[in-house]
CSV table of C-alpha atoms in Angstrom, one decimal:
chain,number,residue,atom,x,y,z
A,1241,MET,CA,120.2,190.5,88.9
A,1242,THR,CA,121.5,190.0,92.4
A,1243,SER,CA,118.3,191.4,93.9
A,1244,ASP,CA,116.2,189.1,91.8
A,1245,HIS,CA,118.3,186.1,92.8
A,1246,SER,CA,117.9,187.1,96.5
A,1247,GLN,CA,114.2,187.5,96.2
A,1248,LEU,CA,113.9,184.1,94.5
A,1249,HIS,CA,116.0,182.5,97.2
A,1250,LYS,CA,113.7,184.0,99.9
A,1251,LEU,CA,110.7,182.8,98.1
A,1252,LEU,CA,112.1,179.3,97.8
A,1253,GLU,CA,112.9,179.4,101.6
A,1254,LYS,CA,109.3,180.4,102.4
A,1255,ILE,CA,108.0,177.6,100.2
A,1256,ARG,CA,110.4,175.1,101.8
A,1257,THR,CA,109.3,176.3,105.3
A,1258,LEU,CA,105.7,176.0,104.3
A,1259,LEU,CA,106.2,172.5,103.0
A,1260,LYS,CA,107.9,171.5,106.2
A,1261,ARG,CA,105.0,172.8,108.3
A,1262,ILE,CA,102.5,170.9,106.1
A,1263,TRP,CA,104.6,167.7,106.4
A,1264,ARG,CA,104.9,168.1,110.2
A,1265,ALA,CA,101.2,168.6,110.5
A,1266,ALA,CA,100.5,165.6,108.2
A,1267,THR,CA,102.7,163.4,110.3
A,1268,THR,CA,101.4,164.5,113.7
A,1269,PHE,CA,97.7,163.8,113.3
A,1270,SER,CA,95.9,163.2,116.6
A,1271,LEU,CA,93.9,160.0,117.0
A,1272,THR,CA,90.7,162.0,117.0
A,1273,PHE,CA,91.5,163.4,113.5
A,1274,LEU,CA,92.5,159.9,112.2
A,1275,LEU,CA,89.2,158.4,113.5
A,1276,SER,CA,87.3,161.2,112.0
A,1277,MET,CA,88.9,160.7,108.7
A,1278,ASN,CA,88.1,157.0,108.9
A,1279,LEU,CA,84.5,157.9,109.7
A,1280,VAL,CA,84.3,160.3,106.7
A,1281,PHE,CA,85.8,157.6,104.5
A,1282,ILE,CA,83.2,155.0,105.7
A,1283,MET,CA,80.4,157.5,105.2
A,1284,ALA,CA,81.6,158.3,101.7
A,1285,LEU,CA,81.9,154.6,100.8
A,1286,VAL,CA,78.3,154.0,102.1
A,1287,CYS,CA,76.9,157.0,100.2
A,1288,SER,CA,78.7,155.7,97.0
A,1289,LEU,CA,77.2,152.3,97.5
A,1290,VAL,CA,73.7,153.7,98.1
A,1291,ALA,CA,74.1,155.9,95.0
A,1292,ILE,CA,75.1,152.9,92.9
A,1293,PHE,CA,72.2,150.9,94.3
A,1294,GLY,CA,69.8,153.8,93.6
A,1295,ILE,CA,71.0,154.1,90.0
A,1296,PHE,CA,70.5,150.4,89.3
A,1297,GLY,CA,67.3,150.4,91.2
A,1298,ILE,CA,65.8,153.2,89.1
A,1299,ARG,CA,67.1,151.5,85.9
A,1300,TRP,CA,65.6,148.2,86.8
A,1301,ASN,CA,62.3,149.9,88.0
A,1302,TRP,CA,62.9,148.8,91.6
A,1303,ILE,CA,62.7,152.4,92.8
A,1304,PRO,CA,60.4,155.1,91.1
A,1305,ALA,CA,62.4,157.8,89.3
A,1306,ASP,CA,60.7,160.6,91.3
A,1307,PHE,CA,61.1,158.9,94.7
A,1308,TRP,CA,62.9,161.9,96.1
A,1309,LEU,CA,59.7,164.0,95.5
A,1310,ASN,CA,57.5,161.6,97.4
A,1311,PRO,CA,59.7,159.9,100.0
A,1312,SER,CA,58.0,157.1,101.7
A,1313,SER,CA,58.0,156.5,105.4
A,1314,TRP,CA,60.6,153.7,105.2
A,1315,MET,CA,63.2,156.1,103.7
A,1316,ILE,CA,62.6,158.6,106.5
A,1317,VAL,CA,63.2,155.8,109.0
A,1318,ALA,CA,66.3,154.8,107.1
A,1319,TYR,CA,67.7,158.3,107.4
A,1320,VAL,CA,67.0,158.5,111.1
A,1321,ILE,CA,68.7,155.2,111.7
A,1322,CYS,CA,71.8,156.3,109.8
A,1323,ILE,CA,72.0,159.5,111.9
A,1324,VAL,CA,71.6,157.5,115.1
A,1325,ILE,CA,74.3,155.0,114.0
A,1326,ALA,CA,76.7,157.8,113.1
A,1327,ILE,CA,76.2,159.6,116.5
A,1328,SER,CA,76.5,156.3,118.3
A,1329,PHE,CA,79.8,155.5,116.5
A,1330,VAL,CA,81.2,158.9,117.4
A,1331,VAL,CA,80.2,158.7,121.1
A,1332,SER,CA,81.4,155.1,121.5
A,1333,THR,CA,84.7,155.9,119.9
A,1334,ARG,CA,85.2,158.7,122.3
A,1335,LEU,CA,84.3,156.7,125.4
A,1336,LEU,CA,85.9,153.4,124.5
A,1337,ILE,CA,89.0,154.5,122.7
A,1338,LEU,CA,89.8,158.2,123.0
A,1339,LYS,CA,89.1,158.6,126.7
A,1340,PRO,CA,91.1,155.5,127.8
A,1341,ILE,CA,94.0,156.5,125.6
A,1342,ARG,CA,93.9,160.1,127.0
A,1343,GLU,CA,94.0,158.6,130.5
A,1344,MET,CA,96.9,156.3,129.6
A,1345,VAL,CA,98.9,159.3,128.4
A,1346,ASP,CA,98.2,161.3,131.5
A,1347,LYS,CA,99.1,158.4,133.8
A,1348,MET,CA,102.3,157.7,131.9
A,1349,THR,CA,103.2,161.3,132.2
A,1350,GLN,CA,102.7,161.2,136.0
A,1351,LEU,CA,104.8,158.0,136.2
A,1352,ALA,CA,107.6,159.5,134.2
A,1353,SER,CA,107.6,162.5,136.5
A,1354,GLY,CA,108.3,160.2,139.5
A,1355,ASP,CA,104.8,159.6,140.9
A,1356,PHE,CA,105.0,155.8,141.4
A,1357,SER,CA,101.7,155.7,143.3
A,1358,VAL,CA,99.7,156.4,140.1
A,1359,ARG,CA,97.5,153.5,138.9
A,1360,ILE,CA,95.0,153.1,136.0
A,1361,SER,CA,91.6,152.3,137.3
A,1362,GLY,CA,89.8,149.3,135.8
A,1363,GLN,CA,86.3,150.1,136.8
A,1364,ARG,CA,84.8,150.2,133.3
A,1365,ARG,CA,82.7,147.3,132.4
A,1366,ILE,CA,83.0,147.8,128.6
A,1367,GLU,CA,86.4,148.6,127.2
A,1368,PRO,CA,88.7,147.1,124.5
A,1369,VAL,CA,90.8,144.1,125.5
A,1370,GLU,CA,94.0,146.0,124.6
A,1371,VAL,CA,93.1,148.8,127.0
A,1372,ARG,CA,92.6,146.3,129.9
A,1373,GLU,CA,95.9,144.6,129.1
A,1374,PHE,CA,97.7,147.9,129.0
A,1375,ALA,CA,96.2,148.9,132.3
A,1376,LYS,CA,97.2,145.7,133.9
A,1377,ALA,CA,100.8,145.9,132.6
A,1378,PHE,CA,101.0,149.6,133.6
A,1379,ASN,CA,99.9,148.9,137.1
A,1380,THR,CA,102.4,146.0,137.4
A,1381,ALA,CA,105.2,148.2,136.2
A,1382,ALA,CA,104.2,151.0,138.6
A,1383,GLU,CA,104.1,148.6,141.5
A,1384,GLU,CA,107.6,147.3,140.6
A,1385,LEU,CA,109.0,150.9,140.3
A,1386,SER,CA,107.4,151.8,143.6
A,1387,GLY,CA,109.0,148.8,145.3
A,1388,THR,CA,112.3,149.6,143.8
A,1389,GLU,CA,112.1,153.2,145.0
A,1390,ILE,CA,111.3,152.0,148.5
A,1391,LEU,CA,114.2,149.6,148.4
A,1392,ARG,CA,116.5,152.4,147.1
A,1393,LYS,CA,115.5,154.7,150.0
A,1394,ASP,CA,115.9,152.0,152.6
A,1395,PHE,CA,119.3,151.1,151.1
A,1396,ILE,CA,120.5,154.7,151.4
A,1397,HIS,CA,119.1,155.0,155.0
A,1398,ASN,CA,120.6,151.7,156.2
A,1399,PHE,CA,123.9,152.2,154.4
A,1400,SER,CA,124.2,155.7,155.9
A,1401,HIS,CA,123.5,154.3,159.4
A,1402,GLU,CA,125.9,151.3,159.1
A,1403,PHE,CA,128.7,153.4,157.6
A,1404,LYS,CA,128.3,156.3,160.1
A,1405,THR,CA,128.3,154.2,163.3
A,1406,PRO,CA,131.8,152.9,163.1
A,1407,ILE,CA,133.2,156.2,162.0
A,1408,VAL,CA,131.6,158.0,164.9
A,1409,SER,CA,132.9,155.3,167.3
A,1410,MET,CA,136.4,155.5,166.0
A,1411,ASN,CA,136.3,159.3,166.2
A,1412,GLY,CA,135.2,159.2,169.8
A,1413,PHE,CA,137.8,156.8,171.0
A,1414,ALA,CA,140.5,158.6,169.0
A,1415,ASP,CA,139.6,161.8,171.0
A,1416,LEU,CA,139.9,159.8,174.2
A,1417,LEU,CA,143.4,158.6,173.2
A,1418,LEU,CA,144.5,162.2,172.9
A,1419,GLU,CA,144.0,162.7,176.6
A,1420,GLU,CA,147.1,163.0,178.7
A,1421,ASN,CA,147.8,160.5,181.6
A,1422,LEU,CA,145.5,157.9,180.0
A,1423,PRO,CA,146.1,154.5,181.7
A,1424,GLU,CA,147.8,151.9,179.5
A,1425,GLU,CA,144.9,149.5,180.0
A,1426,ASP,CA,142.4,152.0,178.7
A,1427,ARG,CA,144.6,152.9,175.8
A,1428,ARG,CA,144.8,149.3,174.7
A,1429,GLU,CA,141.1,148.9,175.1
A,1430,TYR,CA,140.4,152.0,173.0
A,1431,LEU,CA,142.9,150.9,170.3
A,1432,THR,CA,141.3,147.5,170.2
A,1433,ILE,CA,137.8,149.1,169.6
A,1434,ILE,CA,139.2,151.3,166.9
A,1435,ARG,CA,140.8,148.3,165.2
A,1436,ASP,CA,137.6,146.3,165.4
A,1437,GLU,CA,135.5,149.2,164.1
A,1438,SER,CA,137.9,149.8,161.2
A,1439,ARG,CA,137.7,146.1,160.2
A,1440,ARG,CA,133.9,146.3,160.4
A,1441,LEU,CA,134.0,149.4,158.1
A,1442,ALA,CA,136.3,147.6,155.7
A,1443,ASP,CA,134.1,144.5,155.7
A,1444,LEU,CA,131.1,146.7,155.0
A,1445,ALA,CA,132.8,148.3,152.0
A,1446,THR,CA,134.0,144.9,150.7
A,1447,ASN,CA,130.6,143.3,151.0
A,1448,ILE,CA,128.9,146.2,149.2
A,1449,LEU,CA,131.4,146.1,146.4
A,1450,THR,CA,131.0,142.3,146.1
A,1451,LEU,CA,127.2,142.5,146.2
A,1452,SER,CA,127.2,145.2,143.6
A,1453,LYS,CA,129.4,143.1,141.4
A,1454,ILE,CA,127.2,140.0,141.8
A,1455,GLU,CA,123.9,141.9,141.2
A,1456,SER,CA,125.3,143.3,137.9
A,1457,GLN,CA,125.8,139.7,136.7
A,1458,THR,CA,123.0,138.1,134.7
A,1459,ILE,CA,125.1,135.2,133.3
A,1460,LEU,CA,127.3,132.9,135.5
A,1461,THR,CA,130.9,133.1,134.4
A,1462,GLU,CA,134.2,131.5,135.3
A,1463,GLN,CA,132.7,128.1,135.9
A,1464,THR,CA,135.0,125.2,136.7
A,1465,SER,CA,134.7,121.7,138.2
A,1466,PHE,CA,135.9,121.6,141.8
A,1467,PRO,CA,135.6,119.4,144.9
A,1468,LEU,CA,132.6,120.8,146.7
A,1469,ASP,CA,133.2,118.8,149.9
A,1470,GLU,CA,136.7,120.1,150.2
A,1471,GLN,CA,135.5,123.7,149.7
A,1472,ILE,CA,133.0,123.4,152.5
A,1473,ARG,CA,135.7,121.9,154.8
A,1474,GLN,CA,137.9,125.0,154.2
A,1475,ALA,CA,135.0,127.2,155.0
A,1476,ILE,CA,134.5,125.3,158.3
A,1477,LEU,CA,138.1,125.9,159.2
A,1478,VAL,CA,137.9,129.6,158.4
A,1479,THR,CA,134.8,129.9,160.6
A,1480,ASP,CA,136.3,127.8,163.4
A,1481,ARG,CA,139.3,130.1,163.6
A,1482,LYS,CA,137.1,133.2,163.7
A,1483,TRP,CA,134.9,131.9,166.5
A,1484,HIS,CA,137.4,129.8,168.4
A,1485,ASN,CA,136.6,131.6,171.7
A,1486,LYS,CA,133.1,130.1,171.6
A,1487,LYS,CA,134.6,126.5,171.6
A,1488,LEU,CA,132.0,125.4,169.0
A,1489,GLY,CA,131.7,121.9,167.8
A,1490,PHE,CA,131.4,121.2,164.0
A,1491,SER,CA,130.1,117.9,162.7
A,1492,ALA,CA,130.1,117.3,159.0
A,1493,GLU,CA,129.0,114.6,156.6
A,1494,LEU,CA,130.8,115.5,153.4
A,1495,PRO,CA,131.1,112.7,150.9
A,1496,GLU,CA,133.4,113.4,147.9
A,1497,PHE,CA,131.6,115.4,145.3
A,1498,GLN,CA,132.7,117.3,142.2
A,1499,TYR,CA,130.5,120.3,141.3
A,1500,TYR,CA,130.6,122.5,138.2
A,1501,GLY,CA,130.1,126.2,139.0
A,1502,ASN,CA,131.8,129.4,140.1
A,1503,ALA,CA,134.1,128.2,142.9
A,1504,SER,CA,134.9,131.7,144.3
A,1505,LEU,CA,131.3,132.7,144.5
A,1506,LEU,CA,130.1,129.5,146.2
A,1507,SER,CA,132.9,129.8,148.7
A,1508,GLU,CA,131.3,133.1,149.8
A,1509,VAL,CA,128.0,131.2,150.3
A,1510,TRP,CA,129.4,128.6,152.7
A,1511,ILE,CA,131.5,131.1,154.7
A,1512,ASN,CA,128.5,133.4,155.2
A,1513,LEU,CA,126.1,130.6,156.2
A,1514,LEU,CA,128.6,129.0,158.6
A,1515,ASP,CA,129.6,132.4,160.0
A,1516,ASN,CA,125.9,133.2,160.7
A,1517,ALA,CA,125.5,129.7,162.3
A,1518,ALA,CA,128.5,130.3,164.5
A,1519,LYS,CA,127.5,133.9,165.3
A,1520,PHE,CA,124.1,132.9,166.8
A,1521,SER,CA,125.2,129.6,168.4
A,1522,PRO,CA,125.6,129.6,172.2
A,1523,GLU,CA,128.9,129.0,173.9
A,1524,GLU,CA,130.1,125.4,173.2
A,1525,GLY,CA,127.2,124.9,170.8
A,1526,ASP,CA,127.2,122.5,167.9
A,1527,ILE,CA,126.9,123.1,164.2
A,1528,SER,CA,126.3,120.3,161.7
A,1529,VAL,CA,126.8,120.3,157.9
A,1530,LEU,CA,125.3,117.7,155.6
A,1531,LEU,CA,126.0,117.2,151.9
A,1532,ARG,CA,123.8,114.8,149.9
A,1533,THR,CA,122.4,114.3,146.4
A,1534,GLU,CA,118.8,113.9,145.5
A,1535,GLU,CA,117.6,113.3,142.0
A,1536,SER,CA,119.2,116.1,139.9
A,1537,TYR,CA,120.2,118.3,142.9
A,1538,VAL,CA,123.1,118.5,145.3
A,1539,ILE,CA,121.7,119.5,148.8
A,1540,ILE,CA,123.8,121.2,151.5
A,1541,SER,CA,122.2,121.7,154.9
A,1542,ILE,CA,123.7,123.8,157.7
A,1543,VAL,CA,122.1,123.5,161.1
A,1544,ASP,CA,122.7,125.5,164.3
A,1545,HIS,CA,121.2,125.4,167.8
A,1546,GLY,CA,120.9,129.2,168.3
A,1547,PRO,CA,117.8,131.3,169.3
A,1548,GLY,CA,116.0,130.7,166.0
A,1549,MET,CA,113.8,133.0,164.0
A,1550,ASP,CA,110.1,133.8,163.8
A,1551,LEU,CA,108.2,133.9,160.5
A,1552,LYS,CA,108.4,137.7,160.3
A,1553,THR,CA,112.2,137.6,160.6
A,1554,GLN,CA,112.4,134.8,158.0
A,1555,ALA,CA,110.4,136.9,155.5
A,1556,HIS,CA,113.1,139.6,155.5
A,1557,ILE,CA,116.4,137.9,156.1
A,1558,PHE,CA,117.4,138.1,152.5
A,1559,ASP,CA,116.8,141.9,152.3
A,1560,GLN,CA,119.8,144.1,152.2
A,1561,PHE,CA,120.9,145.5,155.6
A,1562,TYR,CA,118.1,143.6,157.4
A,1563,GLN,CA,119.1,142.2,160.8
A,1564,GLY,CA,116.8,140.1,162.9
A,1565,ASP,CA,118.3,141.6,166.0
A,1566,PRO,CA,117.0,145.3,166.1
A,1567,SER,CA,119.6,146.2,168.7
A,1568,HIS,CA,122.4,145.3,166.3
A,1569,ALA,CA,124.2,143.6,169.2
A,1570,ALA,CA,125.6,140.8,167.0
A,1571,GLU,CA,128.3,141.5,164.5
A,1572,GLY,CA,127.3,141.9,160.8
A,1573,ASN,CA,125.8,144.4,158.4
A,1574,GLY,CA,122.9,142.5,156.9
A,1575,LEU,CA,124.5,142.0,153.5
A,1576,GLY,CA,125.7,138.4,153.8
A,1577,LEU,CA,122.4,136.6,153.2
A,1578,ALA,CA,121.4,139.0,150.4
A,1579,MET,CA,124.7,138.1,148.7
A,1580,VAL,CA,124.2,134.4,149.3
A,1581,GLN,CA,120.7,134.4,147.7
A,1582,LYS,CA,122.0,136.2,144.6
A,1583,ILE,CA,124.9,133.8,144.2
A,1584,ILE,CA,122.6,130.7,144.5
A,1585,THR,CA,120.1,132.3,142.1
A,1586,LEU,CA,122.9,132.8,139.5
A,1587,HIS,CA,123.5,129.0,139.9
A,1588,HIS,CA,119.8,128.4,139.3
A,1589,GLY,CA,119.4,127.0,142.8
A,1590,GLU,CA,117.4,127.9,145.9
A,1591,ILE,CA,118.0,128.5,149.6
A,1592,ILE,CA,115.3,127.4,152.1
A,1593,PRO,CA,115.4,128.6,155.7
A,1594,ASP,CA,113.7,126.5,158.4
A,1595,SER,CA,113.6,128.0,161.8
A,1596,ALA,CA,111.5,128.7,164.9
A,1597,PRO,CA,112.2,130.6,168.1
A,1598,GLY,CA,114.0,128.4,170.6
A,1599,ARG,CA,115.0,125.5,168.3
A,1600,GLY,CA,117.8,126.9,166.1
A,1601,SER,CA,117.9,127.4,162.3
A,1602,CYS,CA,118.6,125.2,159.3
A,1603,PHE,CA,119.5,126.7,155.9
A,1604,THR,CA,119.2,124.2,153.0
A,1605,VAL,CA,120.9,125.0,149.7
A,1606,ARG,CA,119.7,123.1,146.6
A,1607,LEU,CA,122.0,123.4,143.5
A,1608,PRO,CA,121.1,121.7,140.2
A,1609,LEU,CA,123.6,119.2,138.9
């Protein structure tokens, strides 16, 4: 009894396994198989219609009952036409549908494996609209992923450089401080350099964390109404204290204005823009700030009289870690303007640079009211 039960159980397991395989095969039909089934169905339908027409044609004496014994020439032509149509349908289906889909699958596999240079060619003159739309969307996505990959590599390279430089500098001057009989003047100089480099490293880490936090935001939060003119005045005072050795002159036209937005983020905007203006201004140079309204925007312009920028530099100033001075002689790490642009974008505004070599720079911020 136990043996019979065990055999029955094994038989049921085999049947269940067989049914699973049949179901898996039934649900994983290839497109070729499905199109072939559709073709068979169409042919069966056509044959059925022809048979029905033949039956009624013979009954109503439209077709002789022994026509199949003496086929006329027009019937032979009809058969040949049907065969040509069937072959044409199979070939066109393969060329216009199956081949493009096979190419899509192959290209998508390459893209998924990390090859962002792959593109779907659009050289065919005749192909379905859906295939052309997919190729266009695929190529756009591949270009975006390729650009993102390039930015990622550039970010890693630039970050490594900016992070390593102050560490190497501090390490070198720390070794010098360990030397015996080091003059007090040199010791103070080396300690000052270590202090400045450590601050630079701290600023870099802070800016990266702030930029990372801002880039993760898609919705502007913590919005309040605050006096924009007073916020810009505070930013001018912070900048003036930082660059007091340059004896810069600040002129500002800041009428009272209440703005609704994220006050802490916008404060970063004014500090970064004013800091850049002061950084590149000559000794005893002038910086002007103007606040005005125009239609449904509040416009803030910050103008300096520094060396200015050419068009190539202006095209990259909002890229992370980009610095117009390739020698990196000026302070900074190339993150300030990238952060400024992101904050302004979150406020649905825009920032417009206007500069030329030898005539300074003007950054205009437009924020919607």
